[in-house]
PDB file of C-alpha atoms and ligand atoms in Angstrom:
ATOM      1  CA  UNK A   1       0.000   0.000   0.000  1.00  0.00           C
ATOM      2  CA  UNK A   2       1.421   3.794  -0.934  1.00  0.00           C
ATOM      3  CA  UNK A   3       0.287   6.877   0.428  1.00  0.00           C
ATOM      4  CA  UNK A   4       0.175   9.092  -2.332  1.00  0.00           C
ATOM      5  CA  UNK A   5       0.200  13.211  -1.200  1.00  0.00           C
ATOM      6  CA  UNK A   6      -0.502  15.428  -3.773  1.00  0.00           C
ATOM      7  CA  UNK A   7      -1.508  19.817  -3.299  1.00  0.00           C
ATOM      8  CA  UNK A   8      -3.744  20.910  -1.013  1.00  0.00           C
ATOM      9  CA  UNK A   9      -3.431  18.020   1.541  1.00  0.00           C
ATOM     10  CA  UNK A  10      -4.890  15.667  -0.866  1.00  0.00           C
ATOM     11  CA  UNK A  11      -4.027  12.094   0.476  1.00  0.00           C
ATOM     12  CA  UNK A  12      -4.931   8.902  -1.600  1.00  0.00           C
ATOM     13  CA  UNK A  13      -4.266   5.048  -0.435  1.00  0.00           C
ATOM     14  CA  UNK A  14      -3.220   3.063  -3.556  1.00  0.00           C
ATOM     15  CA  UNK A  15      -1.704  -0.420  -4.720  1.00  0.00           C
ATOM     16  CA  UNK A  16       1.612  -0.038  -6.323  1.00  0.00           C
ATOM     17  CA  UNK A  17       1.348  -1.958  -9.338  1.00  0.00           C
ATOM     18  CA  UNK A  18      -2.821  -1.449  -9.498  1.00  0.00           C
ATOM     19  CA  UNK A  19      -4.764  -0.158 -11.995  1.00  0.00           C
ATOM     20  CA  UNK A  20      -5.633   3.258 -12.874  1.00  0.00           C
ATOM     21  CA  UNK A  21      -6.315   6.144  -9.642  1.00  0.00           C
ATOM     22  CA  UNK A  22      -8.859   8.615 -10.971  1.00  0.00           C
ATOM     23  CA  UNK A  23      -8.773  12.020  -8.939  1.00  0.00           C
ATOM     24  CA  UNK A  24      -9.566  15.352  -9.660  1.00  0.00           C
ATOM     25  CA  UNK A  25      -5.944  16.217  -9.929  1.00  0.00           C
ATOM     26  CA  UNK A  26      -5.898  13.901 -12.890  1.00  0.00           C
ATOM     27  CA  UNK A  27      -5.220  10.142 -13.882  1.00  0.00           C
ATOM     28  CA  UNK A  28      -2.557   8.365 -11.842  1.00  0.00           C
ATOM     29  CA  UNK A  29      -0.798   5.024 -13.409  1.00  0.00           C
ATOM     30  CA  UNK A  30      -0.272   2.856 -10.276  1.00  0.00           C
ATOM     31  CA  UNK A  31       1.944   0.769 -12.469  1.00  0.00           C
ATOM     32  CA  UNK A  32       4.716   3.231 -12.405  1.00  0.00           C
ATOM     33  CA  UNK A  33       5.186   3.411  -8.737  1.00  0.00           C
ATOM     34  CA  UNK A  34       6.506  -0.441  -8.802  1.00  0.00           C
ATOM     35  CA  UNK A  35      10.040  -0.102  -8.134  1.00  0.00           C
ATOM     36  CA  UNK A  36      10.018   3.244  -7.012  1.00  0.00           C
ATOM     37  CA  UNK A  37      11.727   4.148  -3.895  1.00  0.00           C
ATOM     38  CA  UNK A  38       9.619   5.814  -1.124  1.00  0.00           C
ATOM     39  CA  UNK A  39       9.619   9.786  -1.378  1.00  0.00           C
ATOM     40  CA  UNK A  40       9.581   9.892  -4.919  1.00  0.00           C
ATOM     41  CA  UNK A  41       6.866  12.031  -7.641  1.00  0.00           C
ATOM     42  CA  UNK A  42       4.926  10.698  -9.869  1.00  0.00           C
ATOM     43  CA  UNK A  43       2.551  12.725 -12.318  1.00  0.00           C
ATOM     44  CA  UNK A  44      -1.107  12.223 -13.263  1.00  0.00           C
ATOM     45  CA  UNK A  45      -1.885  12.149 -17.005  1.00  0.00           C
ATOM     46  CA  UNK A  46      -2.661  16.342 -16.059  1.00  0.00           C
ATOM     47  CA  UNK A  47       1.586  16.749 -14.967  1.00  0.00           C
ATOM     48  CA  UNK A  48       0.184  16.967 -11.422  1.00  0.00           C
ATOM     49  CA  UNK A  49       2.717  15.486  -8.881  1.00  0.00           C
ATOM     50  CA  UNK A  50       2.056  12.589  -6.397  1.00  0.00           C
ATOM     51  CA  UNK A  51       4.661  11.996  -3.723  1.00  0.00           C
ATOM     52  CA  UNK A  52       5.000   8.326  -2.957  1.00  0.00           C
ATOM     53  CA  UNK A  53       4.682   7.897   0.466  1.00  0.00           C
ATOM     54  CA  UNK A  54       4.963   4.498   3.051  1.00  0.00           C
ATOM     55  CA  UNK A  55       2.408   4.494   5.060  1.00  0.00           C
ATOM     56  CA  UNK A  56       1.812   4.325   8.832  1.00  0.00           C
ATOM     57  CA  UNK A  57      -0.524   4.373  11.691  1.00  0.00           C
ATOM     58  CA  UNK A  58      -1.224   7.498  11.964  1.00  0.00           C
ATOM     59  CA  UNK A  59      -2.451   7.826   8.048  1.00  0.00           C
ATOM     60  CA  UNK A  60      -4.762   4.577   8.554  1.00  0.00           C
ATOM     61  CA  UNK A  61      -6.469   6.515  11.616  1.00  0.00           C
ATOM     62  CA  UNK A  62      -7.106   9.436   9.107  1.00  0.00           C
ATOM     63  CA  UNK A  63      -8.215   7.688   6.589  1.00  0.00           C
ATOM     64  CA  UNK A  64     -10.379   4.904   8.376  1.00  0.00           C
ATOM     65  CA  UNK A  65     -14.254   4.760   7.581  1.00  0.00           C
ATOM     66  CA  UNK A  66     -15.867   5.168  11.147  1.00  0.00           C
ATOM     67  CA  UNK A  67     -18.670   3.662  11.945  1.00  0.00           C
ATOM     68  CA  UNK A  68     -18.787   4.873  16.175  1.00  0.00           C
ATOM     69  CA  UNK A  69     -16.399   6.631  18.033  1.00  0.00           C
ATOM     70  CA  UNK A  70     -12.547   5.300  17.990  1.00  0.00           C
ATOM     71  CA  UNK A  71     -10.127   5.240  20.175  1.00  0.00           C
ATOM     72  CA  UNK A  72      -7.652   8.368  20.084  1.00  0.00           C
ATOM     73  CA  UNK A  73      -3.769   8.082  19.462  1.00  0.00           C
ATOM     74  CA  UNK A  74      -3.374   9.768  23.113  1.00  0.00           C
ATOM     75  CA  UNK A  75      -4.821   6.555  24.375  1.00  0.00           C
ATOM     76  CA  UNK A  76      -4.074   4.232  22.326  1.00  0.00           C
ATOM     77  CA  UNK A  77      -0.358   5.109  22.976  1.00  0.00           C
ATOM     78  CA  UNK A  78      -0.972   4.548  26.885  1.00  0.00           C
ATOM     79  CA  UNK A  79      -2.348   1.282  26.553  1.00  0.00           C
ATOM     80  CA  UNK A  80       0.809   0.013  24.687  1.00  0.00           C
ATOM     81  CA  UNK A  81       3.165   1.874  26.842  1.00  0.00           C
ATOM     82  CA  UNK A  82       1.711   0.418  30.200  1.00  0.00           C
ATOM     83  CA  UNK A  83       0.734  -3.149  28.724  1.00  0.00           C
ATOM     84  CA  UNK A  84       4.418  -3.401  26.580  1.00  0.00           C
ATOM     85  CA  UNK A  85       2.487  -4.814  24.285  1.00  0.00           C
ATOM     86  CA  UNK A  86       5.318  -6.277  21.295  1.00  0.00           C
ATOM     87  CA  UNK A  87       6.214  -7.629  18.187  1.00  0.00           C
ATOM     88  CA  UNK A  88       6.258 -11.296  20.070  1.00  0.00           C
ATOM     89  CA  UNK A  89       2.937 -10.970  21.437  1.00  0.00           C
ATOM     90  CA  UNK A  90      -0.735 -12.368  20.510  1.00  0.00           C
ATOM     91  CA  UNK A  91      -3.177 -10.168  21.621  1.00  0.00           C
ATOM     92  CA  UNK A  92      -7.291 -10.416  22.108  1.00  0.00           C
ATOM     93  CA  UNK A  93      -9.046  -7.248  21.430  1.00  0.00           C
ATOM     94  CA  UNK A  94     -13.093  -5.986  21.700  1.00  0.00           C
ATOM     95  CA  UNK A  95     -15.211  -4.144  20.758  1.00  0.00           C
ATOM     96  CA  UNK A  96     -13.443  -3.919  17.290  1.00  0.00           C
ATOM     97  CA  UNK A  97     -15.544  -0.790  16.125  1.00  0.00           C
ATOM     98  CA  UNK A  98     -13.691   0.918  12.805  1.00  0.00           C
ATOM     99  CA  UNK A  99     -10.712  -0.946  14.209  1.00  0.00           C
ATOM    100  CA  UNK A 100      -8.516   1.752  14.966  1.00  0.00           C
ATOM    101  CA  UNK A 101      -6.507   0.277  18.233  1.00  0.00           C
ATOM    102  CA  UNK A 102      -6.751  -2.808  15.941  1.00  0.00           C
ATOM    103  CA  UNK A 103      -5.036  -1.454  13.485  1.00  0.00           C
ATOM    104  CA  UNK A 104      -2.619   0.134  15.629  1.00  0.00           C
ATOM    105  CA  UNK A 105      -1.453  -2.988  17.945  1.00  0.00           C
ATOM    106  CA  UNK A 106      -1.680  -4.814  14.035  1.00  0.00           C
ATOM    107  CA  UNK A 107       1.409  -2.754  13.845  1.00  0.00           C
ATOM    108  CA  UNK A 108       3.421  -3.847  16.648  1.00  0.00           C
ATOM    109  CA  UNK A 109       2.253  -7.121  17.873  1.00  0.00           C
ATOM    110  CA  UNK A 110       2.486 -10.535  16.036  1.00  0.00           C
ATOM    111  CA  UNK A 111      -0.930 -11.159  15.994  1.00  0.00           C
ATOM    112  CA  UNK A 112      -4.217  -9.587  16.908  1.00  0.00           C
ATOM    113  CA  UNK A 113      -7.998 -11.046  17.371  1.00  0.00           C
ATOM    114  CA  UNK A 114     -10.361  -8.495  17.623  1.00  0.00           C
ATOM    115  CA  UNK A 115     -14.697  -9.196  17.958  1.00  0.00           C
ATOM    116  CA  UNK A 116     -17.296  -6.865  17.065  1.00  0.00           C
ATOM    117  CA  UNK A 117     -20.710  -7.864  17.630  1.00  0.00           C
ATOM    118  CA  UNK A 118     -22.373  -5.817  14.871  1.00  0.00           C
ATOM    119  CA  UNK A 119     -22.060  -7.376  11.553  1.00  0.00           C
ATOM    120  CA  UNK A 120     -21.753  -4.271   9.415  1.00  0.00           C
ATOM    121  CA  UNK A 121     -19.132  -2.527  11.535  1.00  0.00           C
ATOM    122  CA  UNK A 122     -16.959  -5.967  11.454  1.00  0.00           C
ATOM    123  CA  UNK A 123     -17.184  -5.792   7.992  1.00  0.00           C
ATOM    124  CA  UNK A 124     -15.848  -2.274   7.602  1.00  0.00           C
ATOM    125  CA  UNK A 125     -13.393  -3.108   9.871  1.00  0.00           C
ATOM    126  CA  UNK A 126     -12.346  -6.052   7.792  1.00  0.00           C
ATOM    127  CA  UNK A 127     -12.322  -3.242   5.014  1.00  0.00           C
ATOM    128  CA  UNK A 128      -9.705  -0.971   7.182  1.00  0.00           C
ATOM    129  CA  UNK A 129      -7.766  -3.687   7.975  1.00  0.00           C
ATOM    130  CA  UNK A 130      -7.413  -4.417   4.471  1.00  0.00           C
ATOM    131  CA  UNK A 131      -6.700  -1.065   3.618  1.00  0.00           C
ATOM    132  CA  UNK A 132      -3.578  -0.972   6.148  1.00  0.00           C
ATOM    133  CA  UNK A 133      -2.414  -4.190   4.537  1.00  0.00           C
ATOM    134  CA  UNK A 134      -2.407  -5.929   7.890  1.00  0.00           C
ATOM    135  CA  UNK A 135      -2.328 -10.087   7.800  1.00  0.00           C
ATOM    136  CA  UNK A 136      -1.562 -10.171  11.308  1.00  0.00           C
ATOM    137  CA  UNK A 137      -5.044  -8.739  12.301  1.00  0.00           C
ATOM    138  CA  UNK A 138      -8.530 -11.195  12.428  1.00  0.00           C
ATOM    139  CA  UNK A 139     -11.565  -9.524  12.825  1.00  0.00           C
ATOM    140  CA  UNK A 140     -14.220 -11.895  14.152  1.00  0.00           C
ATOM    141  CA  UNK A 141     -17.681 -11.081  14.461  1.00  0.00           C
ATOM    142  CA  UNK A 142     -19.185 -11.973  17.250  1.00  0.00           C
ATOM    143  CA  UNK A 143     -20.167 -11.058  20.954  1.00  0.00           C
ATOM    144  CA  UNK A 144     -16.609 -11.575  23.153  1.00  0.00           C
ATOM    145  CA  UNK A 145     -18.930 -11.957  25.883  1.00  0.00           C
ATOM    146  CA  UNK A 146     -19.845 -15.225  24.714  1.00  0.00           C
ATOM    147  CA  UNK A 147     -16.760 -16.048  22.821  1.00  0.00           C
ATOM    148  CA  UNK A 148     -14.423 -15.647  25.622  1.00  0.00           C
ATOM    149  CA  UNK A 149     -15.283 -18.799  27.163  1.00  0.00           C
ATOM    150  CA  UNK A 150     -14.272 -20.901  24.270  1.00  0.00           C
ATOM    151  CA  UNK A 151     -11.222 -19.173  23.824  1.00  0.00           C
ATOM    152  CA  UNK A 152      -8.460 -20.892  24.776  1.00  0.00           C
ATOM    153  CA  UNK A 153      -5.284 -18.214  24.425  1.00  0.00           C
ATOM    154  CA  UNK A 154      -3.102 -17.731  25.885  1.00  0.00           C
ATOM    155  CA  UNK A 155      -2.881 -14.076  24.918  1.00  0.00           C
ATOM    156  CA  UNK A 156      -0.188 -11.949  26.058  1.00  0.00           C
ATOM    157  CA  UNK A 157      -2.750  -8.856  26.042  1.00  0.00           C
ATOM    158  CA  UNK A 158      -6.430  -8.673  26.286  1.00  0.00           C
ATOM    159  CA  UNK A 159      -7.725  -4.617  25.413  1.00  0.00           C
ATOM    160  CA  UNK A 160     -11.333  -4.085  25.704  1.00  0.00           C
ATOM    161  CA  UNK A 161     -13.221  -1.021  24.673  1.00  0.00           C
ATOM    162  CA  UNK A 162     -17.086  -2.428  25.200  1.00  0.00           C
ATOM    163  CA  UNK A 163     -20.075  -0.763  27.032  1.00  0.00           C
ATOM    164  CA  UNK A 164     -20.005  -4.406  28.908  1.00  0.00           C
ATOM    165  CA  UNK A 165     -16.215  -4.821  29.503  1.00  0.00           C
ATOM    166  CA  UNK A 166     -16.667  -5.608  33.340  1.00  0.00           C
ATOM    167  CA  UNK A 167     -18.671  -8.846  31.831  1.00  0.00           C
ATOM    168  CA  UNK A 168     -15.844 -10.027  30.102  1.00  0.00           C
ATOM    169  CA  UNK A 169     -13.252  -9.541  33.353  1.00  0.00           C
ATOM    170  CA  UNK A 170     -13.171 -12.927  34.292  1.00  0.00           C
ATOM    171  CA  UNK A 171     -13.246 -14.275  30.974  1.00  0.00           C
ATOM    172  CA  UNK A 172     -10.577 -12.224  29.772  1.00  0.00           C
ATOM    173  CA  UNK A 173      -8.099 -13.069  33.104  1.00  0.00           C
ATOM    174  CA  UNK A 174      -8.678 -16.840  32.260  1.00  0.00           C
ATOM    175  CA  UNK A 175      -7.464 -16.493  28.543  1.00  0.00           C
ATOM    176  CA  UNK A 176      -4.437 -14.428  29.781  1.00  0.00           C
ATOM    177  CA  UNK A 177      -0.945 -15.720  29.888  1.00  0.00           C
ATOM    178  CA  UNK A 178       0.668 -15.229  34.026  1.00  0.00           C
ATOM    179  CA  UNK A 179       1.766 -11.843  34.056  1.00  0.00           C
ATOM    180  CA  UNK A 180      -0.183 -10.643  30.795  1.00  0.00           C
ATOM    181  CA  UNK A 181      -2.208  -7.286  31.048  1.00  0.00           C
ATOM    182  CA  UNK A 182      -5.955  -6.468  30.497  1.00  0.00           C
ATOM    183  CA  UNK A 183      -6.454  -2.608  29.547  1.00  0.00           C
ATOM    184  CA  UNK A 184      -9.979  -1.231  29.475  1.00  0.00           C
ATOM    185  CA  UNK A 185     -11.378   2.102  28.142  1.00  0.00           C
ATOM    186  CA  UNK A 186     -14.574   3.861  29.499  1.00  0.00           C
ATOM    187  CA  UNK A 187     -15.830   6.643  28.495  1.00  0.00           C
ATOM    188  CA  UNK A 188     -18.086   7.319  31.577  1.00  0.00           C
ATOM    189  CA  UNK A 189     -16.948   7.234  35.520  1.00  0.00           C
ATOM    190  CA  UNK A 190     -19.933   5.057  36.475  1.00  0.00           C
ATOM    191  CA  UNK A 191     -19.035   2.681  33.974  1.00  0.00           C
ATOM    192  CA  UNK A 192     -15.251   2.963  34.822  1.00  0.00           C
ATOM    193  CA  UNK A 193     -16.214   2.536  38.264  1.00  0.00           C
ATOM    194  CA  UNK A 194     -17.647  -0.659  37.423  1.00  0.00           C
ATOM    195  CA  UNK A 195     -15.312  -2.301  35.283  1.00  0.00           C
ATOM    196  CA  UNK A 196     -12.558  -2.017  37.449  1.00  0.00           C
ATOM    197  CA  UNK A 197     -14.320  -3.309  40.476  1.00  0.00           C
ATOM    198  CA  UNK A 198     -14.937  -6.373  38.197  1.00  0.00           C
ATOM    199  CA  UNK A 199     -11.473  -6.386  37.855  1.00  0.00           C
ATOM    200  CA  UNK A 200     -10.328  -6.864  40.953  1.00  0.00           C
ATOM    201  CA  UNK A 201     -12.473  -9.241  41.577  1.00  0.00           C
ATOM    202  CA  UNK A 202     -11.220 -11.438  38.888  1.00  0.00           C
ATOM    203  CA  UNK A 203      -8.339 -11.458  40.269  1.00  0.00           C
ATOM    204  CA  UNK A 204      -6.196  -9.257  39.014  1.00  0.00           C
ATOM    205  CA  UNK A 205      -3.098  -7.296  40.325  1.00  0.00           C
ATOM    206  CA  UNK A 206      -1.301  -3.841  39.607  1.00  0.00           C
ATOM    207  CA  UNK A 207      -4.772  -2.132  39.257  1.00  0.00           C
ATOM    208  CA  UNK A 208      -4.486   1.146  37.872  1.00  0.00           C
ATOM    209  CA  UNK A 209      -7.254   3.317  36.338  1.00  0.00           C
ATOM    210  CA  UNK A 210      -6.050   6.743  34.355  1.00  0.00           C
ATOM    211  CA  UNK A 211      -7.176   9.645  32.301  1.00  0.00           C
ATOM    212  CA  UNK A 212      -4.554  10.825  29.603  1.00  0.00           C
ATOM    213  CA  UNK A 213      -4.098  14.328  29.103  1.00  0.00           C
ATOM    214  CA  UNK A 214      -3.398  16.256  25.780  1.00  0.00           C
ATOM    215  CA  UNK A 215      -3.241  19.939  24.965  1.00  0.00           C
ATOM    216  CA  UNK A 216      -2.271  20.918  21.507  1.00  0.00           C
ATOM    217  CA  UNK A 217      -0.141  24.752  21.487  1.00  0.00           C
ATOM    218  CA  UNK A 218      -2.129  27.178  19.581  1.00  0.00           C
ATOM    219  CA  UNK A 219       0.525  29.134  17.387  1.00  0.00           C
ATOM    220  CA  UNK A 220      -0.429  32.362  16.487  1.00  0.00           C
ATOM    221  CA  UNK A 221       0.662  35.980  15.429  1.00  0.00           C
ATOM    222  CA  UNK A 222       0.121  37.109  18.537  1.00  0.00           C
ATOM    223  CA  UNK A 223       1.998  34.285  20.612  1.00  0.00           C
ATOM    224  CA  UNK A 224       1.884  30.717  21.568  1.00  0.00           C
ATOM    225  CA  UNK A 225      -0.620  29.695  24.235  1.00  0.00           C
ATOM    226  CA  UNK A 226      -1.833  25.869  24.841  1.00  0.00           C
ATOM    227  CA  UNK A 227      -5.309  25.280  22.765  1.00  0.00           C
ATOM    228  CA  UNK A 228      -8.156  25.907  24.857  1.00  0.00           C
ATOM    229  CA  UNK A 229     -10.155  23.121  23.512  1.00  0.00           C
ATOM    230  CA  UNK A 230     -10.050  20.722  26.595  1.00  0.00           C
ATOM    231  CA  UNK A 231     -11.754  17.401  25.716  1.00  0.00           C
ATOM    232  CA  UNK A 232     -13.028  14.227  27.578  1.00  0.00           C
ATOM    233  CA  UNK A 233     -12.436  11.036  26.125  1.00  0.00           C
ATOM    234  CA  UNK A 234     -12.256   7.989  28.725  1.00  0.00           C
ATOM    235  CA  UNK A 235     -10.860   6.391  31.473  1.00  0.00           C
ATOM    236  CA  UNK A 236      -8.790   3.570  30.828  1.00  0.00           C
ATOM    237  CA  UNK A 237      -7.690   0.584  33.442  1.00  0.00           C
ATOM    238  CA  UNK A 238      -4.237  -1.560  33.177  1.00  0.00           C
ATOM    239  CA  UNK A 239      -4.217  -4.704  35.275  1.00  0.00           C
ATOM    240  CA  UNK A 240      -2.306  -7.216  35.589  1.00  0.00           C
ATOM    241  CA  UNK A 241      -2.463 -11.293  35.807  1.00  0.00           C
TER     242      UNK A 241
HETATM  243  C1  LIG B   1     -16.322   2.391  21.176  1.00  0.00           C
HETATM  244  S1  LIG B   1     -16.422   1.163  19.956  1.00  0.00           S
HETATM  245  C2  LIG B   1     -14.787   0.526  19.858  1.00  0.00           C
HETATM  246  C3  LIG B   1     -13.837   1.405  19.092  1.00  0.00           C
HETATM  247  C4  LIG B   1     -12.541   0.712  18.750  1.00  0.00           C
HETATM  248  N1  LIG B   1     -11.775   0.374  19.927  1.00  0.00           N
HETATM  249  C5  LIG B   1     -11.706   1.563  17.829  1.00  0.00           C
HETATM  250  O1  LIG B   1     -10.637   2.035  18.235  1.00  0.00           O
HETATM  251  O2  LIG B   1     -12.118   1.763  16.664  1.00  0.00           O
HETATM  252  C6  LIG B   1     -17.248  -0.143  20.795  1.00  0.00           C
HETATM  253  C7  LIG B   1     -17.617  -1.281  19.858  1.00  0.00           C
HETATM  254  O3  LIG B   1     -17.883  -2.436  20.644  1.00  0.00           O
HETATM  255  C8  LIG B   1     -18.883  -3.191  19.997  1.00  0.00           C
HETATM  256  N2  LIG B   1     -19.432  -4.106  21.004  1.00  0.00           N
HETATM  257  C9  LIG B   1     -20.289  -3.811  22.020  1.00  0.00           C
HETATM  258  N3  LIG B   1     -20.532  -4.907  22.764  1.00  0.00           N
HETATM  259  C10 LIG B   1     -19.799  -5.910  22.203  1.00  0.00           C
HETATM  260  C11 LIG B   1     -19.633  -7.288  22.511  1.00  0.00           C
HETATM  261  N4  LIG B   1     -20.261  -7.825  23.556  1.00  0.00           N
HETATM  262  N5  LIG B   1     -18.802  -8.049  21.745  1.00  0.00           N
HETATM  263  C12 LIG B   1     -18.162  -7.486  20.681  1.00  0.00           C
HETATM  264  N6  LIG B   1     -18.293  -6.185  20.324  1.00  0.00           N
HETATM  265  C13 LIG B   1     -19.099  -5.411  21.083  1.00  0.00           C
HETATM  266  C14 LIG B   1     -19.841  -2.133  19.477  1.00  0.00           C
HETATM  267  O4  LIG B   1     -20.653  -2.619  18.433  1.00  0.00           O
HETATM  268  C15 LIG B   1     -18.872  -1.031  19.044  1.00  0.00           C
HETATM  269  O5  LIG B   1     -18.573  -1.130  17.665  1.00  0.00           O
END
């Protein structure tokens, strides 16, 4: 897969070696970016240039259909910081959504298994997967609640983001490898609240619930101050087996 970046902040996803890429900057030949080495121009059929660009996470979260609210980078980056969540490990995700922490851990860990219980968002997030050119990432669909007792694991890493995630607590410590983590993300305090004391009963250790803060600077002509946007997004919980 090639990121192709053209004027104006365009941004295309394409297969080098595909067909034809019809945009309104003109007609792209996929065929000549085989070989090519990453950084370089290509021109549409108008002379407009394309810059050839390798993809990452970052792009696929930008360029993801959505189909419910994802998880943001700010979070996503705390769950693999406090789980060390790594190229060696299989982890067990749910609810897969658009699969953007999916996507994300498809980039880092060996393998990932990720439900979704509604049929049509699996499906796009088969389609995202795709799109990121991830083998390493299955999405199932299904309802983890019930699936997590046939699973057998182990999984190094189980990371829930579910209205129901305290119901799948126990089920997730069992499938867990001694010593793996569980991370959870809720967007409400009740429902926080509740997860984590499921938690704990489970059985696990090293319970820690967090918020994760981010402020972007504001850079104007008049100075640099930090944004005043200040936004919620959910409390997540790392525990341990
Ligand atoms: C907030 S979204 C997850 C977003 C996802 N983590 C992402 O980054 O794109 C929650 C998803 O969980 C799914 N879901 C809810 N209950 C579920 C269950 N019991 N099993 C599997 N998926 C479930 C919902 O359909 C929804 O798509």
């Amino acid at each position: 897969m090639v990121l192709l970046r053209a004027a104006g902040g365009r941004e295309y996803f394409a297969s080098a070696g595909g067909e034809k890429l019809h945009t309104d900057l003109g007609i792209v030949d996929l065929k000549k970016l085989e070989g090519m080495a990453w950084g370089s121009t290509i021109e549409s059929h108008l002379g407009k240039p394309f810059m050839a660009l390798k993809p990452r996470a970052p792009d696929f979260f930008k360029h993801m259909r959505r189909t419910g609210a994802p998880m943001m980078p700010k979070d996503i980056g705390a769950i693999i910081a406090y789980t060390g969540i790594c190229p060696s490990d299989t982890v067990l995700d749910a609810g897969t959504g658009s699969g953007v922490l999916a996507v994300y851990l498809g980039t880092i860990a060996k393998k990932v298994v990720t439900y979704e219980s509604n049929e049509q968002f699996a499906n796009n997030a088969k389609k995202n997967v795709e799109l990121a050119g991830l083998g390493n990432v299955e999405v199932r669909h299904g309802d983890i609640l019930e699936e997590i007792g046939r699973l057998e694991g182990p999984f190094d890493a189980v990371t829930l983001d579910l209205q129901d995630a305290a119901r799948a607590a126990a089920g997730a410590y069992r499938v867990l490898l001694p010593g793996g983590f569980l991370a959870t993300y809720s967007p409400f305090f009740e429902q926080a609240a509740e997860t984590r004391k499921a938690i704990e009963e489970a059985g696990f250790s090293e319970v820690n619930t967090i918020i994760v803060g981010e402020q972007e600077l504001e850079v104007g002509r008049r100075g640099t101050r930090p944004s005043t946007r200040v936004g919620h997004t959910g409390f997540i919980t790392i525990a341990r087996k």
